[in-house]
Short mmCIF file of C-alpha atoms in Angstrom, two decimals:
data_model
loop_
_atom_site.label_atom_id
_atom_site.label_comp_id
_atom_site.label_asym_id
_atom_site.label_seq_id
_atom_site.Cartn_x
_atom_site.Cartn_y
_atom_site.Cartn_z
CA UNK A 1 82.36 106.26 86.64
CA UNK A 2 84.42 103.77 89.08
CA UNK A 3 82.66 104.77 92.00
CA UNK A 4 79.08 104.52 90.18
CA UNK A 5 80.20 101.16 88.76
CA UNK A 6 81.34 99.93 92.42
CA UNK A 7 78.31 101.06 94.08
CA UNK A 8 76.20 99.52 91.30
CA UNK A 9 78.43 96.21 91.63
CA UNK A 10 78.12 96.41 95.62
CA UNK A 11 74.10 96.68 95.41
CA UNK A 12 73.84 93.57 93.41
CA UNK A 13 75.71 91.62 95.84
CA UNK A 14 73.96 93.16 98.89
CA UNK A 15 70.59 91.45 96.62
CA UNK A 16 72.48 88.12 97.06
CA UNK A 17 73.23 88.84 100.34
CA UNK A 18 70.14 89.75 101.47
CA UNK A 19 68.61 86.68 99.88
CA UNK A 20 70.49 84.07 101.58
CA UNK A 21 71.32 85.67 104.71
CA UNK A 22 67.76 87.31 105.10
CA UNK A 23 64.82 85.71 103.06
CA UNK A 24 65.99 82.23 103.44
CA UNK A 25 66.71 82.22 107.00
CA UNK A 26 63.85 84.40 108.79
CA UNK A 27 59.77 84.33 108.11
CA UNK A 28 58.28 87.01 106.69
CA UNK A 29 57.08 89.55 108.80
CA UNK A 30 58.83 88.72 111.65
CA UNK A 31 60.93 91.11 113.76
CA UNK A 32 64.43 89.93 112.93
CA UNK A 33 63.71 90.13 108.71
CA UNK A 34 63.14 94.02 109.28
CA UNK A 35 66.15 94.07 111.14
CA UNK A 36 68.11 91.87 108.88
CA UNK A 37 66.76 93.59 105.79
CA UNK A 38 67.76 96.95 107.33
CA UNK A 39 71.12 96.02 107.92
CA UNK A 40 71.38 95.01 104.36
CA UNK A 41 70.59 98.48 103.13
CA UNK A 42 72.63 100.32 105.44
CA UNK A 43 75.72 99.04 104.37
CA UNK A 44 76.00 100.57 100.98
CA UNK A 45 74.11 103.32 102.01
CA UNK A 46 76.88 104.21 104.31
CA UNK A 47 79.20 103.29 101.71
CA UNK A 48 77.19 105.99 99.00
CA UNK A 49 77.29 108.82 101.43
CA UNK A 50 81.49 108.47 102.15
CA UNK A 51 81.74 108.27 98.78
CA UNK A 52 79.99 110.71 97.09
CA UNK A 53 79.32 112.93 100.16
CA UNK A 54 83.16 113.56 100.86
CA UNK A 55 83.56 114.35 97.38
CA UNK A 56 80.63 117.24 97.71
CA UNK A 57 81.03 119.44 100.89
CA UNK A 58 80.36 116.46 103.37
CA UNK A 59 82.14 117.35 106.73
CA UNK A 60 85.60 115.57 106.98
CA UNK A 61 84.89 114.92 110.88
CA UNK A 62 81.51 112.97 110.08
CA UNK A 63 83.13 111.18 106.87
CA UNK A 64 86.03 109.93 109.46
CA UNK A 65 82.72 108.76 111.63
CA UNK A 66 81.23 106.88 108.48
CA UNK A 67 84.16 105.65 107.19
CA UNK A 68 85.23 103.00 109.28
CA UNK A 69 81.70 100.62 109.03
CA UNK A 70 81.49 101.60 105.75
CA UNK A 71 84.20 100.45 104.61
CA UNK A 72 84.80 97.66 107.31
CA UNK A 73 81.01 96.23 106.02
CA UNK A 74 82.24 96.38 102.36
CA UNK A 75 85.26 94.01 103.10
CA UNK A 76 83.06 91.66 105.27
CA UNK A 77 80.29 92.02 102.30
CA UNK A 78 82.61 90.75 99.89
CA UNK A 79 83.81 87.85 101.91
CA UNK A 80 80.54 86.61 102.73
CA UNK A 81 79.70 86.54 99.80
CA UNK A 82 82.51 84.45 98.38
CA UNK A 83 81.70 82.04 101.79
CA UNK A 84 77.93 82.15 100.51
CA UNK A 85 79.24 81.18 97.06
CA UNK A 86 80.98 77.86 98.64
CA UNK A 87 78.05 77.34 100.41
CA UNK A 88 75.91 76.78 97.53
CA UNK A 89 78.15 73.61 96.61
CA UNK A 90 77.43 72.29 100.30
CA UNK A 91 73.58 73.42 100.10
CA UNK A 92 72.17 70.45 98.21
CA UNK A 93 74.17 67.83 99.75
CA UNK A 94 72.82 69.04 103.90
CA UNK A 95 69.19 69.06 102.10
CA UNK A 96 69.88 65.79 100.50
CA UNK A 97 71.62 64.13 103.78
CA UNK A 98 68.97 65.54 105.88
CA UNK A 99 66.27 63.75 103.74
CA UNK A 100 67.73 60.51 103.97
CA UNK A 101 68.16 60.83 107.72
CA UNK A 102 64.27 61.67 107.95
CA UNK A 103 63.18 58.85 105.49
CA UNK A 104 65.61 55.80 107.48
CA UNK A 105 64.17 57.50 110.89
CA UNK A 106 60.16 57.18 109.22
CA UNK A 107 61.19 53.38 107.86
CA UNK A 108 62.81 52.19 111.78
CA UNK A 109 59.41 53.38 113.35
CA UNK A 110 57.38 50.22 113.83
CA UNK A 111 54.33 50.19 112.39
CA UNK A 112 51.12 48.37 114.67
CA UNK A 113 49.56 45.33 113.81
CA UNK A 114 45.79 46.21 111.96
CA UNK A 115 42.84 44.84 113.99
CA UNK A 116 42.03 42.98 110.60
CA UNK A 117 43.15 42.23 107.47
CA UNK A 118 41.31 44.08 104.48
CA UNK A 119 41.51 42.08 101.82
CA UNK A 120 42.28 44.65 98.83
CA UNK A 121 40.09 45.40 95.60
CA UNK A 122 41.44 44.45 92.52
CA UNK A 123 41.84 48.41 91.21
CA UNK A 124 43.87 48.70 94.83
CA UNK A 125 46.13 46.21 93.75
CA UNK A 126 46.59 47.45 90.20
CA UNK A 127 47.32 50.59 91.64
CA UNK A 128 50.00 49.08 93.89
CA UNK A 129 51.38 47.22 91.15
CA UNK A 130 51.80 50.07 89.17
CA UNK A 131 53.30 52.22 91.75
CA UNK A 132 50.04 54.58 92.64
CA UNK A 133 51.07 56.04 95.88
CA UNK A 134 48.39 54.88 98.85
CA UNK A 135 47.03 56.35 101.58
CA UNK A 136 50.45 55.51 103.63
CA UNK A 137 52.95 56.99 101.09
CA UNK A 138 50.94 60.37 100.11
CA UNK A 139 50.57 60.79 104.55
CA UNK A 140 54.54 60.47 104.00
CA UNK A 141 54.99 62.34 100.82
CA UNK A 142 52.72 65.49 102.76
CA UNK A 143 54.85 65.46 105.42
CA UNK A 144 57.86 65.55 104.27
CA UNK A 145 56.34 68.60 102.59
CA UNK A 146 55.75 70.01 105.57
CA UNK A 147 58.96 69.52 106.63
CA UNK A 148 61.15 70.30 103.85
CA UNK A 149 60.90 74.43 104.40
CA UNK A 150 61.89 73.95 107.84
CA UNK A 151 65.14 72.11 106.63
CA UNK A 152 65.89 74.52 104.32
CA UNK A 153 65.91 77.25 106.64
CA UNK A 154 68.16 74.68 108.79
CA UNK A 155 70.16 74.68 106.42
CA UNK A 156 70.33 78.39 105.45
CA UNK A 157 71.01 79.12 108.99
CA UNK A 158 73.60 76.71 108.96
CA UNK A 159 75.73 78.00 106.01
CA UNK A 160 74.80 81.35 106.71
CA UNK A 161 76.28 81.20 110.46
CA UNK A 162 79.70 79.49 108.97
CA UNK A 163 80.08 81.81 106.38
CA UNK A 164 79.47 84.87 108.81
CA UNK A 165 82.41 83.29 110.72
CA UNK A 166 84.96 82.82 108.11
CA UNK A 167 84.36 86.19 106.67
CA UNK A 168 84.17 87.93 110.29
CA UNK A 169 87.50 86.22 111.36
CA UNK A 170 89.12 86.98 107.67
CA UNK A 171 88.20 90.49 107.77
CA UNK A 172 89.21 90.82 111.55
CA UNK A 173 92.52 89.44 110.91
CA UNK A 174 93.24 91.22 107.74
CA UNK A 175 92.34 94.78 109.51
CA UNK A 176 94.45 93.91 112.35
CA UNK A 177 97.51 93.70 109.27
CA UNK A 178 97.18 97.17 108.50
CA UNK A 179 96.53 98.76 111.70
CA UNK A 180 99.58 97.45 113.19
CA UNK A 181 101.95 98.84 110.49
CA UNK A 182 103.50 97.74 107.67
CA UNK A 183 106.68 94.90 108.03
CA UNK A 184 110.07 95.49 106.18
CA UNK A 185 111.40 93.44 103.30
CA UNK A 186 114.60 93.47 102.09
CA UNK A 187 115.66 92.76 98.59
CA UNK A 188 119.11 93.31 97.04
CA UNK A 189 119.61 93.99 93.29
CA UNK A 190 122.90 93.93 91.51
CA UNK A 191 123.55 97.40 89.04
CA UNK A 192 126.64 96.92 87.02
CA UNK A 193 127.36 100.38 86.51
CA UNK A 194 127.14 100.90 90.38
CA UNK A 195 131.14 102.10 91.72
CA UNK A 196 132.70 99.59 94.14
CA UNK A 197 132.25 102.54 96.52
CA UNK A 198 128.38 102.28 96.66
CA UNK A 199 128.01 98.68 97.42
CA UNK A 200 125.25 98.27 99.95
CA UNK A 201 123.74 101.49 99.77
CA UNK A 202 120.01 101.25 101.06
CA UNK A 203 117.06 102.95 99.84
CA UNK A 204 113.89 102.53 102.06
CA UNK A 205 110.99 102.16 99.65
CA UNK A 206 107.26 103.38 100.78
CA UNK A 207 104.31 103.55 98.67
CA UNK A 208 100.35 103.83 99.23
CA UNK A 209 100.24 104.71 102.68
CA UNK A 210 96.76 106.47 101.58
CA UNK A 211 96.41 108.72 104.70
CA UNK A 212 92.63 109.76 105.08
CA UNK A 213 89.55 109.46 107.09
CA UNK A 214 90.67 106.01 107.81
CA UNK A 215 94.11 106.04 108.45
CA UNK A 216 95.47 109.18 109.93
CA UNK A 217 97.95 110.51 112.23
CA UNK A 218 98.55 107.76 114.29
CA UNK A 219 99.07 105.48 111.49
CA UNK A 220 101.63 107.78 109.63
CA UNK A 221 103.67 107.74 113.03
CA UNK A 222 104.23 103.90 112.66
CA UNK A 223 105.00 104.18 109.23
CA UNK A 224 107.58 106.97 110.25
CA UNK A 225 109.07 104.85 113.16
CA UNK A 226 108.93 101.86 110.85
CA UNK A 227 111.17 103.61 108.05
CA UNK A 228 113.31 105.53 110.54
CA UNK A 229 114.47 101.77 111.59
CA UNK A 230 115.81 100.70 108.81
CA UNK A 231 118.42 103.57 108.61
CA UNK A 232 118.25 103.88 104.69
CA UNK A 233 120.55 105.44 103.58
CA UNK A 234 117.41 107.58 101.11
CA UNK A 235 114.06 107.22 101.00
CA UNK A 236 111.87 107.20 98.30
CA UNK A 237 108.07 108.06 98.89
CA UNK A 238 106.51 106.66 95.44
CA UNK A 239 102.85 108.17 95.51
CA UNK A 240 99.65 107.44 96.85
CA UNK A 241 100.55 109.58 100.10
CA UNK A 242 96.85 110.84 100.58
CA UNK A 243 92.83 110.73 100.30
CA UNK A 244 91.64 113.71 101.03
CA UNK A 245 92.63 117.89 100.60
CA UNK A 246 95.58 119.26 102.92
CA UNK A 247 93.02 121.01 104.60
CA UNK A 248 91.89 117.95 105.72
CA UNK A 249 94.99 115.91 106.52
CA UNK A 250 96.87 118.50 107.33
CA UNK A 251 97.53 116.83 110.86
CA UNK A 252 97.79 113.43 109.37
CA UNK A 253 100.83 113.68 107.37
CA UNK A 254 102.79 116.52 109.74
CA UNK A 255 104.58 113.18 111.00
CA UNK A 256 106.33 112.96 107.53
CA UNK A 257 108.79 115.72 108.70
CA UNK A 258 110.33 113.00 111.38
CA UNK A 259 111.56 110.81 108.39
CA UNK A 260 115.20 110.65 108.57
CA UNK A 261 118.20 109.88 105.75
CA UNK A 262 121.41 110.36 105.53
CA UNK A 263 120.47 111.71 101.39
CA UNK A 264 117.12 112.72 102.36
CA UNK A 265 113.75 111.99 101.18
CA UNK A 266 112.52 111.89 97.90
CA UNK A 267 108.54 111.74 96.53
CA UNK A 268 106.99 111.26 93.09
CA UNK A 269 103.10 111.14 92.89
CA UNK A 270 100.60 108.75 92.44
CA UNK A 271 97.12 108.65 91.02
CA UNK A 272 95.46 109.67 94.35
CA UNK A 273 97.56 113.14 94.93
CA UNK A 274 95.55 114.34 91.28
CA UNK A 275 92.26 112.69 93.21
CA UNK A 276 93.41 114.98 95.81
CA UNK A 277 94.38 118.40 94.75
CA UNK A 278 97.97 117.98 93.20
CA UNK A 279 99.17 121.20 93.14
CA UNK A 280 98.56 121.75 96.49
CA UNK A 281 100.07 118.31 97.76
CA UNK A 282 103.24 118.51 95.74
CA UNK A 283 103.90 122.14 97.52
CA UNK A 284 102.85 120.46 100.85
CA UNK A 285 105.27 117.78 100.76
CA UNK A 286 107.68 119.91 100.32
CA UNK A 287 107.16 121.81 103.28
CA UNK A 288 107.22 118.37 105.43
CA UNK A 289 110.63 118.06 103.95
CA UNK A 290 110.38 116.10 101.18
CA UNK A 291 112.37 116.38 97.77
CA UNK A 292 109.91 115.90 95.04
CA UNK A 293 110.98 114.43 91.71
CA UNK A 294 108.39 115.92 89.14
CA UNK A 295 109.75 114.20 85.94
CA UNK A 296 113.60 115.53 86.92
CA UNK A 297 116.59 113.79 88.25
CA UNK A 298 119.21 114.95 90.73
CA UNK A 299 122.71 113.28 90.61
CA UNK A 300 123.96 111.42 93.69
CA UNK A 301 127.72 110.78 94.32
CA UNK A 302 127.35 107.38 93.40
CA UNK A 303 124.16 107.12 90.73
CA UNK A 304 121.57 109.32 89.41
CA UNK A 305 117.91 109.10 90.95
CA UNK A 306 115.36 110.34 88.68
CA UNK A 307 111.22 110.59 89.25
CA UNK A 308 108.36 110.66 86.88
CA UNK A 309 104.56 112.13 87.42
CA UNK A 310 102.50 109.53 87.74
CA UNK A 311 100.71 108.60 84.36
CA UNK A 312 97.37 110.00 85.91
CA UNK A 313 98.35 113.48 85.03
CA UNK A 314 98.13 112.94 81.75
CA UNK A 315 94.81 113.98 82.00
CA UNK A 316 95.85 117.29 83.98
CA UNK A 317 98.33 118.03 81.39
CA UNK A 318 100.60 116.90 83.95
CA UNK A 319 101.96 113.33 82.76
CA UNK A 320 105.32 111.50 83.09
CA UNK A 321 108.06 113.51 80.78
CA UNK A 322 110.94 110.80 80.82
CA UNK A 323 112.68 112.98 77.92
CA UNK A 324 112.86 115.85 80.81
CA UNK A 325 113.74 113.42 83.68
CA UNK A 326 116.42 111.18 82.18
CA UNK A 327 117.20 112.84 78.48
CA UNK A 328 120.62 114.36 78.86
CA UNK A 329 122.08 111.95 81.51
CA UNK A 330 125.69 110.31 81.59
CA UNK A 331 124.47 106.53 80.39
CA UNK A 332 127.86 105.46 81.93
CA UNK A 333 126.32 106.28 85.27
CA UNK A 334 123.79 103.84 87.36
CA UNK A 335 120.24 105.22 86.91
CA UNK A 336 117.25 104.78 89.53
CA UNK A 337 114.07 105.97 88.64
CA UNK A 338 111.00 106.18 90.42
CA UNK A 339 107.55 105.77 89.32
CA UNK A 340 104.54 105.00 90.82
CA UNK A 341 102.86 102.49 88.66
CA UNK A 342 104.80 99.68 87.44
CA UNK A 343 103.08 99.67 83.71
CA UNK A 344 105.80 102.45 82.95
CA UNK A 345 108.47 100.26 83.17
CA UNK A 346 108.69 99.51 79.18
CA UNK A 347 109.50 103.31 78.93
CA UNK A 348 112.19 103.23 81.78
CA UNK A 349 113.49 99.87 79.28
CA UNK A 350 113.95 102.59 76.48
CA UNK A 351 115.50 104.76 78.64
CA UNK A 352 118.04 102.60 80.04
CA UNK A 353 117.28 102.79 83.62
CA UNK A 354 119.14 100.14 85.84
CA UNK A 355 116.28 100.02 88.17
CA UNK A 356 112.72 100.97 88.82
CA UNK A 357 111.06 101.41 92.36
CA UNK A 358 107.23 101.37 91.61
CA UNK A 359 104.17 101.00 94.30
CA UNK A 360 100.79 101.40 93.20
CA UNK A 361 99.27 97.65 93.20
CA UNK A 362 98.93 97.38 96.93
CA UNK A 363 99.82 93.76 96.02
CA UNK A 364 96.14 93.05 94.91
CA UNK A 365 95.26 94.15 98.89
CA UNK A 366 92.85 91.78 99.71
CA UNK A 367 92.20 87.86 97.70
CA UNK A 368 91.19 87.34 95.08
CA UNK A 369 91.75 90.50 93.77
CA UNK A 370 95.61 89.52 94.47
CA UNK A 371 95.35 87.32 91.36
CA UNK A 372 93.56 89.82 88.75
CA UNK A 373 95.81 92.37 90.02
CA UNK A 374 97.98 90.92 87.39
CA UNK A 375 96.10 91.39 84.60
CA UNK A 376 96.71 94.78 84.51
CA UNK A 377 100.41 95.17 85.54
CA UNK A 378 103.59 93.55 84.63
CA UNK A 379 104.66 92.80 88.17
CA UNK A 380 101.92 92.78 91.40
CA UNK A 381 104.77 92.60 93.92
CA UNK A 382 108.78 91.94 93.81
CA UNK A 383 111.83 92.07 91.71
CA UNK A 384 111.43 91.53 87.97
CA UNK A 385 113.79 92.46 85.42
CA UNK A 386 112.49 93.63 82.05
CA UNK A 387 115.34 93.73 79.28
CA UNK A 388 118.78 95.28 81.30
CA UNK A 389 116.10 97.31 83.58
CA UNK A 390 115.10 95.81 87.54
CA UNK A 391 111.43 96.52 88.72
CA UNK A 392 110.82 96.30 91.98
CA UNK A 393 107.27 97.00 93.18
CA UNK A 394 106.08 97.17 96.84
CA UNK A 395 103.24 96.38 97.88
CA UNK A 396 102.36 99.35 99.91
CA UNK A 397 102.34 100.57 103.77
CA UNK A 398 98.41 100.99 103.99
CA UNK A 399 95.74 100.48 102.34
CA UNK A 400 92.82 101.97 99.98
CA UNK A 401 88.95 102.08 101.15
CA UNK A 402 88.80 99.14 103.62
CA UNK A 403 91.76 98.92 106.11
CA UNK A 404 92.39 95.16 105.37
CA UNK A 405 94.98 93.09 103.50
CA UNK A 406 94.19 89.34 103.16
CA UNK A 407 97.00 87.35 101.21
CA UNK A 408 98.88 90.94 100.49
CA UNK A 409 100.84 92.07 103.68
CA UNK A 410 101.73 95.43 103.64
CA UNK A 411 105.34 96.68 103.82
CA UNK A 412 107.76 98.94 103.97
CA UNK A 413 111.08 97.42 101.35
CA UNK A 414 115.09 97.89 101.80
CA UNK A 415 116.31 98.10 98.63
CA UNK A 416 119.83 97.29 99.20
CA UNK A 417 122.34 98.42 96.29
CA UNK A 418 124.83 95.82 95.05
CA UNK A 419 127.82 96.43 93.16
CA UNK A 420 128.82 93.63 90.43
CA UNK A 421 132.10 94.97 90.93
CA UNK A 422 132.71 94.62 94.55
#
């Protein structure tokens, strides 16, 4: 259903698209409408056959092939058409300004003296009394006729060209983001029931790296060398590893076993690893080294870390079970759980977790999505606190379907421990 109702979605604004862009800029029949017109179509054409044909038996190597303009030509589809959308305000006022211009240009051209004066009927002058237009004004009034198509196709040209810009550079600079790897935040958060002896303790937090026919190997290195930096102390992978089987990606995430801790590394999944083939993802990460938390806890020296499935395997008969993962704990001891959607945090409240390290929103990846990503989370990006419980949510190291971020920088987050005690 979400990938009918985003095709159907991205087909209505390739109709806009291809009306301003197309139909209002070139004359029919000509050369560059077909071409214009065919570019149009291709776009979520390529976009249908990623979509649906990697999902039914479609080669991986010719999805990887597809992948990039489709996906590319759905960000720079959605930012022309918010550019086209500002354009319309701008529109009326270049038709309206180019008018004028043409009318004070037709009144400064002098007119020649008449051989004779006519002296006019009565009717003419009743008619020029009454405003009648004459000869002159309907010459005038027919030309600017004429005219007025070709300004609007000035003017369609015009916008068109600026708003191919703006969303060209946008999604250029946005792609560039992601490809060069994700930055690193750091965020402390004070636990009361941490021991003096734990104070600064570092947890390296990475979410939504999404490793698929877009992002692969080469990408999962620099996430790798961008964790390893940090020297965490533990890291905590929270979901949204993959897109795509391990047959597939098999390659892709064997740079996962270079990730280095001094407590290891720890995953929990996200919605994509059910999208994905769970059970076979949750045995693969552990053979790339990876501890995985599947609604258990394991008790470090200084706190307990606990993980939850990710609330999409509910519908697998494989939800989050914070009764198994956190039921029979010591409540004198610190608590960090990990989850990979933030909207669990009013169960972690119940629970009494001191903290909760959450991916999942990507920030909102790309404005203006960035502002109705709130509508359906309690916290996009950062450090809340809900009741006694912290939420901290990262915004993710990659990104889903296009490889762009505008307004939402990816990242990799420090999450440094702080004793109230020390």
């Amino acid at each position: 259903m979400f990938i009918l109702l985003l095709l159907g979605t991205t087909c209505a604004l390739h109709g806009y698209l291809w009306w301003r862009l197309v139909r209002n800029t070139t004359a029919r029949g000509t050369a560059s409408r077909r071409l214009g017109t065919a570019l149009v179509l291709a776009g979520p054409a390529l976009l249908a056959i990623v979509l649906i044909g990697g999902r039914n038996g479609l080669p991986f190597e010719l999805v990887q092939i597809l992948a990039w303009p489709a996906y590319l030509w759905l960000a720079l589809a959605a930012y022309l058409t918010i550019a086209l959308l500002a354009g319309e305000i701008v529109r009326p006022v270049l038709l309206r300004w180019l008018r004028r211009r043409h009318a004070r240009r037709q009144v400064a051209v002098p007119v020649p003296a008449p051989a004779a004066v006519a002296v006019p009927s009565a009717a003419a002058s009743d008619d020029a009394e009454q405003g009648a237009p004459t000869a002159e004004s309907r010459d005038g009034r027919a030309e600017d006729d004429l005219q007025d198509p070709a300004r609007r196709r000035f003017v369609a040209r015009l916008v068109g060209g600026a708003a191919g810009v703006v969303a060209a550079g946008t999604v250029g600079y946005g792609t560039y983001g992601v490809l060069r790897g994700p930055g690193v935040k750091h965020v402390t958060v004070p636990l009361a029931k941490l021991p003096r002896a734990a104070h600064g303790f570092r947890i390296a937090v990475v979410s939504d790296i999404h490793l698929g026919a877009v992002l692969g190997r080469g990408f999962a290195e620099k996430v790798v060398a961008t964790v390893n930096a940090t020297q965490p102390d533990l890291i905590a992978v929270v979901g949204d590893l993959v897109d795509g089987t391990v047959e597939d990606l098999r390659s892709a995430v064997e740079p996962l076993t270079g990730l280095r801790a001094r407590h290891g590394a720890f995953f929990v999944t996200g919605n994509h690893e059910y999208f994905s083939g769970v059970e076979e993802w949750t045995r693969h990460v552990q053979e790339l080294g990876l501890r995985l938390l599947a609604n258990e806890r394991v008790e470090l020296a200084a706190f307990d870390l606990a993980g939850v499935n990710d609330v999409t395997g509910e519908r697998y008969g494989d939800g989050p079970d914070f009764a198994a993962a956190l039921g029979d704990r010591d409540p004198a001891r610190a608590t960090v759980l990990l989850a990979h959607q933030p909207i669990v945090i009013h169960e972690a409240v119940r629970h009494g977790v001191d903290l909760q390290l959450s991916g999942h929103t990507h920030g909102g990846q790309m404005w203006p999505v960035t502002h109705l990503a709130g509508l359906v989370n309690p916290t996009v990006a950062g450090l809340d606190r809900y009741g006694d419980t912290y939420l901290y949510v990262t915004r993710g190291a990659g990104a889903w379907g296009p490889p762009t971020r505008v307004g939402a920088p990816s990242d990799v987050t420090v999450v440094e421990l702080a004793s109230t005690q020390a």
